[in-house]
């Protein structure tokens, strides 16, 4: 399998088609390659490609393993195949050629004509005996590798870190190729997942920034979120964190999306297994304007196609959506909703104003909110106009949303939407606000050390305090 050095360095390459790579399906056997998979995920993250969660434990019990895994290929615009010395799981049923899932995935990628990046383990790569399959599996794998190798250039990796470097190089080449042929990816480029059916989660726009690090700390905030979604209205209607809408408010880069995403993805489904559905929507994507949100949300919770929903008159769409949310317990996340507020909809302003300036200009203040410093407790409601929704219908809809009984809506935003506030600056009934602050000392240090940078605790903390342990700045410094 050894090949000349010059070729060994050549990244696998395939001309980019009309896709600017945004979402990759990483195909590999799981048990023998956990570290490699992690490295590939990190490489994708570096290159701003979303690496679809790979199937961790495919066994005969996963009756629909094949279906799930092929759907992942269908949803991806880039295939990354990692091949070591295991053939992996071969489903018994409906599998006339008795081929492995990884082989099916590869074939599906070929069929779809998406770019394929393929990496083989180099002969010099150390392996454990248990990670080398023997018998018929080994024969199958050999034949597959021969087929793939004959089809295209394959790169060889000698370690997980080497694989990571290869993946970064290959994606970067793919992106350059795309740009050469099609110019810069269109500004309005976006990725929207195909619709799924509840109770299966529907993530319209994946949040990719946590792939490499994972959420660090934020235990108190996670607990607040869990309290909120598990709490029922206290008798008498006073006290406790409950209500239809919870707003997480902070300046950009403070970790709103990271916190929200981790909780939505990992915790909420465990704490509320009874949820009828979970829906994640980010207003950062260019397709994510208000009406599109209504259409997608209704299609999802109403189990309809987008086309069907589009035939319904606009006001009726909202009524239908609210009715379902009122009776069925869904969890909706509206990430980055400041984008539909006047302050941010005015792009010219966005270019000149810093976040703090926004807070000041827009009177970003909510009475009795969690975590809001005393210094902010001044009422300047007159200036809050910039916190109105650019589309008045959106504001009206948000108000109605705060009254739904069964569902819970988590909003993250730089600015607290004026629509969810009373004239006295209090949140509307059914709404809560948490102002997110910087990380705790220990969490800030943990995030710092994750990047392998050293330093003495006290000195580091002194430095971190100068920017309030803001996670994005912290990352930027560490990087
Ligand atoms: N608690 C945390 N642990 C690890 N990474 C974090 C944490 N909070 C924020 N980050 C990272 O900091 C960056 C900014 O966070 P993000 O949630 O996107 O900010 P926001 O949504 O508030 O603008 C991202 O790269 C994110 O992954
Ligand atoms: Mg965000």
Coordinates of C-alpha atoms and ligand atoms in Angstrom, one line a residue:
X1 CA 0.0 0.0 0.0
X2 CA 3.0 2.2 0.3
X3 CA 3.3 4.9 -2.3
X4 CA 5.9 7.4 -3.4
X5 CA 6.4 10.3 -1.0
X6 CA 5.3 12.9 -3.5
X7 CA 2.0 11.3 -4.0
X8 CA 1.6 10.7 -0.3
X9 CA 1.4 14.5 0.2
X10 CA -1.2 15.0 -2.5
X11 CA -4.5 15.8 -0.9
X12 CA -7.5 13.9 -2.4
X13 CA -9.1 16.2 -4.8
X14 CA -12.3 16.4 -6.7
X15 CA -13.6 19.4 -8.6
X16 CA -16.2 21.3 -6.6
X17 CA -19.6 21.3 -8.2
X18 CA -22.2 23.9 -7.4
X19 CA -21.8 23.4 -3.7
X20 CA -19.6 25.5 -1.5
X21 CA -18.8 22.8 1.1
X22 CA -20.8 23.6 4.2
X23 CA -21.8 20.3 5.6
X24 CA -19.8 17.1 5.7
X25 CA -20.8 13.5 6.3
X26 CA -17.8 11.8 8.0
X27 CA -17.9 8.1 7.3
X28 CA -15.8 5.7 9.2
X29 CA -15.9 2.7 11.5
X30 CA -16.4 4.0 15.0
X31 CA -14.9 1.8 17.6
X32 CA -11.4 1.8 16.3
X33 CA -11.2 5.4 15.4
X34 CA -12.5 7.7 18.1
X35 CA -9.5 10.0 18.2
X36 CA -9.4 10.2 14.4
X37 CA -13.0 11.2 14.2
X38 CA -12.5 13.9 16.8
X39 CA -9.6 15.2 14.7
X40 CA -11.7 15.3 11.6
X41 CA -14.4 17.1 13.4
X42 CA -11.9 19.7 14.6
X43 CA -10.5 20.1 11.1
X44 CA -14.0 20.6 9.7
X45 CA -14.7 23.1 12.4
X46 CA -11.5 25.0 11.5
X47 CA -12.6 25.1 7.9
X48 CA -16.2 26.2 8.8
X49 CA -17.7 23.0 7.6
X50 CA -20.4 21.3 9.8
X51 CA -19.4 17.7 10.5
X52 CA -22.6 15.7 10.8
X53 CA -22.7 13.6 13.9
X54 CA -21.5 10.2 13.0
X55 CA -23.2 7.1 14.2
X56 CA -21.4 6.0 17.3
X57 CA -22.6 2.5 17.9
X58 CA -24.2 0.9 14.9
X59 CA -25.4 -2.5 15.9
X60 CA -28.1 -4.9 14.8
X61 CA -30.4 -3.3 17.3
X62 CA -30.4 0.0 15.3
X63 CA -33.0 -1.3 12.9
X64 CA -32.9 1.8 10.9
X65 CA -29.1 2.3 11.0
X66 CA -28.8 2.1 7.3
X67 CA -31.6 4.5 6.7
X68 CA -30.2 7.0 9.2
X69 CA -26.7 6.9 7.9
X70 CA -27.7 7.2 4.2
X71 CA -29.9 10.1 5.0
X72 CA -26.8 11.8 6.5
X73 CA -25.0 11.3 3.2
X74 CA -28.1 12.7 1.4
X75 CA -28.1 15.8 3.5
X76 CA -24.3 16.5 3.1
X77 CA -22.6 18.4 0.3
X78 CA -19.2 16.8 1.1
X79 CA -18.3 13.2 1.9
X80 CA -15.2 12.4 4.0
X81 CA -14.3 8.7 4.3
X82 CA -11.7 7.4 6.7
X83 CA -10.6 3.9 6.2
X84 CA -8.4 1.9 8.6
X85 CA -8.4 -1.9 9.1
X86 CA -12.0 -2.6 10.0
X87 CA -14.8 -3.3 7.7
X88 CA -17.3 -2.5 10.4
X89 CA -21.0 -3.4 10.8
X90 CA -22.7 -5.3 8.0
X91 CA -26.5 -5.3 8.3
X92 CA -28.0 -8.7 7.8
X93 CA -31.3 -7.7 6.4
X94 CA -32.1 -6.0 3.1
X95 CA -28.5 -6.2 2.2
X96 CA -28.1 -8.6 -0.8
X97 CA -24.4 -7.8 -1.4
X98 CA -23.7 -8.1 2.4
X99 CA -21.6 -4.9 2.4
X100 CA -20.8 -2.7 5.3
X101 CA -22.5 0.5 6.2
X102 CA -19.4 2.5 5.4
X103 CA -19.4 0.9 1.9
X104 CA -23.0 1.9 1.5
X105 CA -22.2 5.4 2.5
X106 CA -19.4 5.6 0.0
X107 CA -21.6 4.3 -2.8
X108 CA -24.3 6.8 -1.9
X109 CA -21.8 9.7 -2.1
X110 CA -20.7 8.5 -5.5
X111 CA -24.3 8.2 -6.6
X112 CA -25.0 11.7 -5.5
X113 CA -21.9 13.1 -7.1
X114 CA -20.9 15.2 -4.1
X115 CA -17.2 15.8 -3.6
X116 CA -15.4 13.0 -1.9
X117 CA -12.4 13.2 0.3
X118 CA -10.9 9.8 1.1
X119 CA -8.2 9.0 3.6
X120 CA -6.6 5.6 4.2
X121 CA -4.5 4.6 7.2
X122 CA -0.9 4.4 6.2
X123 CA 1.1 1.2 6.7
X124 CA 3.4 3.1 9.1
X125 CA 0.4 4.1 11.4
X126 CA 0.5 2.1 14.6
X127 CA -2.5 -0.2 15.2
X128 CA -3.7 -2.5 17.9
X129 CA -4.4 -6.1 16.9
X130 CA -8.0 -5.8 18.0
X131 CA -8.5 -3.0 15.5
X132 CA -7.6 -5.2 12.6
X133 CA -10.4 -7.2 11.2
X134 CA -9.7 -10.6 9.8
X135 CA -11.7 -13.1 7.8
X136 CA -14.4 -12.2 5.3
X137 CA -14.6 -8.7 6.6
X138 CA -11.0 -8.1 5.8
X139 CA -11.5 -9.4 2.2
X140 CA -14.4 -7.1 1.7
X141 CA -12.5 -4.1 3.0
X142 CA -9.5 -4.9 0.8
X143 CA -11.8 -5.0 -2.3
X144 CA -13.5 -1.8 -1.3
X145 CA -10.2 0.0 -0.8
X146 CA -9.0 -1.3 -4.1
X147 CA -12.1 0.0 -5.8
X148 CA -11.9 3.5 -4.1
X149 CA -8.1 3.7 -4.7
X150 CA -8.6 3.0 -8.4
X151 CA -11.3 5.5 -8.7
X152 CA -9.5 8.5 -7.4
X153 CA -6.5 9.9 -5.5
X154 CA -6.5 8.9 -1.9
X155 CA -4.4 10.5 0.9
X156 CA -2.7 8.4 3.6
X157 CA -2.5 9.4 7.2
X158 CA 0.1 8.3 9.7
X159 CA -1.6 9.6 12.9
X160 CA -4.8 11.3 14.0
X161 CA -3.0 14.7 13.8
X162 CA -1.7 13.9 10.4
X163 CA -5.3 13.1 9.3
X164 CA -6.4 16.4 10.7
X165 CA -3.9 18.2 8.6
X166 CA -4.9 16.3 5.5
X167 CA -8.5 17.1 6.0
X168 CA -7.9 20.8 6.5
X169 CA -5.7 20.9 3.4
X170 CA -8.2 19.0 1.3
X171 CA -11.2 21.2 2.3
X172 CA -9.2 24.3 1.7
X173 CA -8.3 23.1 -1.7
X174 CA -12.0 22.3 -2.4
X175 CA -13.1 25.7 -1.3
X176 CA -10.4 27.4 -3.5
X177 CA -11.5 25.3 -6.4
X178 CA -15.0 26.4 -5.9
X179 CA -14.1 30.0 -5.7
X180 CA -12.0 29.8 -8.9
X181 CA -14.9 28.4 -10.8
X182 CA -17.8 30.2 -9.2
X183 CA -16.3 33.3 -7.5
X184 CA -16.8 34.0 -3.9
X185 CA -19.7 31.9 -2.5
X186 CA -22.9 33.9 -2.8
X187 CA -23.4 36.3 0.0
X188 CA -26.8 34.9 0.5
X189 CA -25.5 31.4 0.7
X190 CA -27.0 29.5 3.5
X191 CA -27.6 26.0 4.5
X192 CA -31.0 24.8 5.6
X193 CA -31.5 21.2 6.7
X194 CA -34.3 19.3 5.1
X195 CA -37.3 19.1 7.3
X196 CA -37.7 16.3 9.8
X197 CA -40.8 15.1 11.5
X198 CA -41.5 15.5 15.3
X199 CA -40.6 14.1 17.8
X200 CA -37.3 13.9 15.8
X201 CA -35.4 17.1 16.3
X202 CA -35.3 19.7 13.5
X203 CA -32.2 21.8 13.4
X204 CA -32.8 24.3 10.6
X205 CA -29.3 25.8 10.8
X206 CA -26.7 23.8 12.7
X207 CA -24.6 25.7 15.3
X208 CA -21.0 24.6 14.5
X209 CA -18.8 26.6 16.8
X210 CA -18.9 24.1 19.7
X211 CA -17.8 21.1 17.8
X212 CA -14.2 21.3 18.8
X213 CA -14.3 22.5 22.4
X214 CA -17.6 21.5 23.7
X215 CA -19.4 23.7 26.3
X216 CA -17.2 24.6 29.2
X217 CA -18.9 25.4 32.5
X218 CA -22.1 27.4 32.6
X219 CA -23.6 25.1 35.1
X220 CA -25.7 27.7 36.9
X221 CA -27.2 28.9 33.6
X222 CA -27.8 25.3 32.4
X223 CA -29.6 24.6 35.6
X224 CA -31.7 27.8 35.2
X225 CA -32.7 26.6 31.7
X226 CA -33.7 23.2 33.1
X227 CA -35.7 24.7 35.9
X228 CA -37.5 26.8 33.4
X229 CA -38.5 24.0 31.1
X230 CA -39.4 21.6 33.9
X231 CA -41.3 24.1 36.1
X232 CA -45.0 24.4 36.1
X233 CA -46.6 27.8 37.0
X234 CA -46.4 28.1 40.8
X235 CA -49.9 28.4 42.4
X236 CA -50.7 32.1 42.6
X237 CA -48.5 32.7 39.6
X238 CA -45.7 34.3 41.5
X239 CA -42.0 33.4 41.7
X240 CA -39.8 30.8 40.0
X241 CA -38.5 30.7 36.6
X242 CA -41.3 29.7 34.3
X243 CA -43.4 30.8 31.4
X244 CA -43.5 30.4 27.7
X245 CA -40.5 32.5 26.7
X246 CA -37.1 32.7 28.2
X247 CA -34.7 35.3 26.8
X248 CA -30.9 34.9 27.0
X249 CA -29.5 38.4 26.5
X250 CA -25.8 39.4 26.1
X251 CA -23.4 41.2 23.8
X252 CA -22.0 39.3 20.9
X253 CA -19.6 36.4 21.6
X254 CA -20.6 36.1 25.2
X255 CA -21.7 32.5 24.6
X256 CA -25.4 32.7 24.2
X257 CA -25.6 30.3 21.2
X258 CA -23.1 28.0 22.7
X259 CA -25.0 27.7 26.0
X260 CA -28.3 27.5 24.3
X261 CA -27.2 24.9 21.8
X262 CA -25.5 22.6 24.3
X263 CA -28.6 22.7 26.5
X264 CA -31.0 22.2 23.6
X265 CA -28.9 19.3 22.1
X266 CA -27.8 17.5 25.2
X267 CA -30.0 18.3 28.2
X268 CA -33.5 19.4 27.2
X269 CA -34.3 16.0 25.6
X270 CA -33.3 14.2 28.8
X271 CA -35.1 16.5 31.1
X272 CA -38.2 16.6 29.0
X273 CA -38.6 13.3 27.2
X274 CA -42.2 14.1 26.8
X275 CA -41.5 16.9 24.3
X276 CA -43.6 16.6 21.1
X277 CA -40.7 18.1 19.1
X278 CA -37.6 20.3 19.2
X279 CA -36.9 23.0 16.7
X280 CA -33.7 25.1 16.3
X281 CA -33.7 28.2 14.2
X282 CA -31.0 30.8 13.8
X283 CA -31.7 34.2 12.6
X284 CA -28.1 34.5 11.5
X285 CA -28.6 32.7 8.3
X286 CA -29.7 34.7 5.3
X287 CA -32.8 32.7 4.7
X288 CA -33.8 33.2 8.3
X289 CA -36.3 36.1 8.0
X290 CA -39.4 36.1 10.0
X291 CA -41.9 34.7 7.5
X292 CA -39.5 31.8 6.7
X293 CA -39.4 31.0 10.3
X294 CA -43.2 30.8 10.5
X295 CA -43.3 28.6 7.4
X296 CA -40.7 26.2 8.6
X297 CA -41.9 26.1 12.2
X298 CA -45.5 25.4 11.0
X299 CA -44.4 22.8 8.5
X300 CA -42.4 21.0 11.3
X301 CA -44.9 21.1 14.2
X302 CA -47.9 20.7 11.8
X303 CA -46.2 17.8 10.0
X304 CA -46.8 19.5 6.6
X305 CA -44.6 20.1 3.6
X306 CA -43.3 23.6 3.1
X307 CA -45.3 23.8 -0.1
X308 CA -48.5 23.0 1.7
X309 CA -47.8 25.7 4.3
X310 CA -47.1 28.3 1.6
X311 CA -50.6 27.8 0.2
X312 CA -52.0 28.9 3.6
X313 CA -52.7 32.6 4.0
X314 CA -50.1 34.4 6.2
X315 CA -52.2 35.3 9.2
X316 CA -53.7 31.9 9.2
X317 CA -50.2 30.3 9.3
X318 CA -49.5 32.2 12.5
X319 CA -52.9 31.1 14.0
X320 CA -52.2 27.5 13.2
X321 CA -48.7 27.6 14.5
X322 CA -49.8 29.2 17.8
X323 CA -52.6 26.7 18.2
X324 CA -50.3 23.7 17.9
X325 CA -47.7 25.3 20.2
X326 CA -50.5 26.0 22.7
X327 CA -51.6 22.4 22.9
X328 CA -48.5 20.3 22.1
X329 CA -45.3 20.7 24.2
X330 CA -42.6 21.7 21.7
X331 CA -39.3 23.3 22.4
X332 CA -38.4 26.1 20.0
X333 CA -35.1 28.0 20.0
X334 CA -34.9 31.3 18.2
X335 CA -31.2 32.0 18.1
X336 CA -29.9 35.5 17.4
X337 CA -33.3 37.2 17.2
X338 CA -31.7 40.7 17.3
X339 CA -31.3 40.2 13.6
X340 CA -35.0 41.0 13.1
X341 CA -34.9 44.0 15.4
X342 CA -34.7 47.5 13.9
X343 CA -31.2 48.1 15.4
X344 CA -29.7 45.3 13.5
X345 CA -31.9 45.3 10.5
X346 CA -30.2 48.6 9.7
X347 CA -27.0 47.2 8.5
X348 CA -25.3 50.5 8.1
X349 CA -25.6 51.2 11.8
X350 CA -24.4 47.7 12.6
X351 CA -21.1 48.5 10.9
X352 CA -20.3 51.5 13.1
X353 CA -21.7 50.6 16.5
X354 CA -20.0 48.3 19.0
X355 CA -22.2 46.0 21.2
X356 CA -22.0 48.1 24.3
X357 CA -23.0 51.1 22.2
X358 CA -26.0 49.2 21.1
X359 CA -27.0 48.3 24.6
X360 CA -26.8 52.0 25.5
X361 CA -28.6 53.4 22.5
X362 CA -31.3 50.9 22.6
X363 CA -32.0 51.0 26.3
X364 CA -31.3 47.3 26.5
X365 CA -32.8 46.9 29.9
X366 CA -35.4 44.6 31.5
X367 CA -36.6 45.2 35.0
X368 CA -36.0 42.3 37.5
X369 CA -34.0 40.3 35.0
X370 CA -31.6 37.6 36.2
X371 CA -27.9 38.7 36.1
X372 CA -28.5 42.3 35.0
X373 CA -26.1 44.5 37.0
X374 CA -27.6 47.2 39.2
X375 CA -25.8 49.8 37.2
X376 CA -28.1 49.0 34.3
X377 CA -31.2 49.5 36.4
X378 CA -32.3 52.8 34.9
X379 CA -35.4 53.2 32.8
X380 CA -34.9 54.8 29.5
X381 CA -37.8 53.2 27.7
X382 CA -38.1 56.2 25.4
X383 CA -35.0 55.0 23.5
X384 CA -36.1 51.5 23.1
X385 CA -37.5 52.0 19.7
X386 CA -34.5 50.3 18.1
X387 CA -35.5 47.1 19.9
X388 CA -38.8 46.9 18.0
X389 CA -39.0 44.3 15.3
X390 CA -38.4 45.7 11.8
X391 CA -41.6 43.9 10.7
X392 CA -44.4 44.8 13.0
X393 CA -46.1 41.5 12.4
X394 CA -43.1 39.8 14.0
X395 CA -43.6 41.8 17.1
X396 CA -47.2 41.0 17.3
X397 CA -46.4 37.3 16.8
X398 CA -43.9 37.3 19.6
X399 CA -46.4 38.8 22.0
X400 CA -48.9 36.1 21.1
X401 CA -46.1 33.5 21.5
X402 CA -45.6 34.5 25.1
X403 CA -49.1 33.2 25.9
X404 CA -48.8 29.6 24.6
X405 CA -49.5 27.1 27.3
X406 CA -47.7 23.8 26.4
X407 CA -44.6 24.8 24.4
X408 CA -41.5 26.6 25.6
X409 CA -39.6 29.1 23.5
X410 CA -36.0 30.0 24.2
X411 CA -34.7 33.2 22.6
X412 CA -31.1 34.3 22.4
X413 CA -30.5 37.9 21.5
X414 CA -28.1 40.8 22.0
X415 CA -31.1 43.0 22.6
X416 CA -34.3 42.3 24.6
X417 CA -37.2 42.5 22.1
X418 CA -39.4 45.5 23.0
X419 CA -42.4 43.4 22.0
X420 CA -41.9 41.3 25.1
X421 CA -41.8 44.2 27.5
X422 CA -44.4 46.3 29.2
X423 CA -44.3 50.1 29.1
X424 CA -42.7 50.0 32.6
X425 CA -39.8 48.0 31.4
X426 CA -40.9 44.7 32.9
X427 CA -41.0 41.5 30.9
X428 CA -44.5 40.6 29.7
X429 CA -46.3 37.9 31.7
X430 CA -45.0 34.6 30.4
X431 CA -41.6 36.0 29.6
X432 CA -38.3 35.9 31.5
X433 CA -34.9 37.5 30.9
X434 CA -31.4 36.2 31.8
X435 CA -28.5 38.6 31.2
X436 CA -25.6 36.4 30.5
X437 CA -22.3 37.5 32.0
X438 CA -18.7 36.3 31.4
X439 CA -17.4 32.9 32.4
X440 CA -16.6 32.1 36.0
X441 CA -12.9 32.2 36.9
X442 CA -12.5 28.4 36.7
X443 CA -14.3 28.1 33.4
X444 CA -12.4 30.9 31.8
X445 CA -9.1 29.1 32.8
X446 CA -10.5 25.8 31.5
X447 CA -11.3 27.4 28.2
X448 CA -7.9 29.0 28.0
X449 CA -6.1 25.8 28.8
X450 CA -8.2 23.9 26.3
X451 CA -6.1 25.6 23.7
X452 CA -2.9 24.3 25.3
X453 CA -1.7 27.7 26.3
X454 CA 0.0 28.0 29.7
X455 CA 0.1 30.8 32.3
X456 CA -0.1 31.4 35.9
X457 CA -3.6 31.4 37.4
X458 CA -3.5 34.8 39.1
X459 CA -1.9 36.6 36.2
X460 CA -4.3 35.0 33.7
X461 CA -7.3 36.0 35.8
X462 CA -6.1 39.5 36.1
X463 CA -5.9 39.7 32.3
X464 CA -9.3 37.9 31.8
X465 CA -11.0 40.4 34.1
X466 CA -10.0 43.2 31.8
X467 CA -12.5 41.9 29.3
X468 CA -15.0 40.3 31.8
X469 CA -14.0 36.8 30.8
X470 CA -15.8 37.1 27.5
X471 CA -15.4 33.7 25.9
X472 CA -15.0 34.9 22.3
X473 CA -12.2 37.3 23.2
X474 CA -10.7 34.7 25.4
X475 CA -10.6 32.3 22.5
X476 CA -9.1 34.9 20.2
X477 CA -6.3 35.6 22.7
X478 CA -5.6 31.9 23.2
X479 CA -5.6 31.2 19.5
Ligands
LIG1 N1 -18.9 28.1 27.8 C1 -18.2 28.0 26.7 N2 -17.4 26.9 26.5 C2 -16.7 26.8 25.3 N3 -16.8 27.7 24.3 C3 -17.6 28.7 24.4 C4 -18.3 28.9 25.6 N4 -19.0 30.1 25.5 C5 -18.7 30.6 24.3 N5 -17.8 29.8 23.6 C6 -17.3 30.0 22.3 O1 -17.1 31.4 22.1 C7 -17.5 31.8 20.8 C8 -18.7 32.7 20.9 O2 -19.8 32.1 21.5 P1 -21.3 32.2 20.9 O3 -22.2 31.3 21.7 O4 -21.3 31.9 19.4 O5 -21.6 33.7 21.2 P2 -22.9 34.6 21.1 O6 -24.0 33.7 20.6 O7 -23.2 35.1 22.4 O8 -22.6 35.7 20.1 C9 -17.9 30.5 20.1 O9 -16.7 30.0 19.4 C10 -18.2 29.5 21.2 O10 -18.0 28.2 20.8
LIG2 MG1 -25.0 33.6 18.7

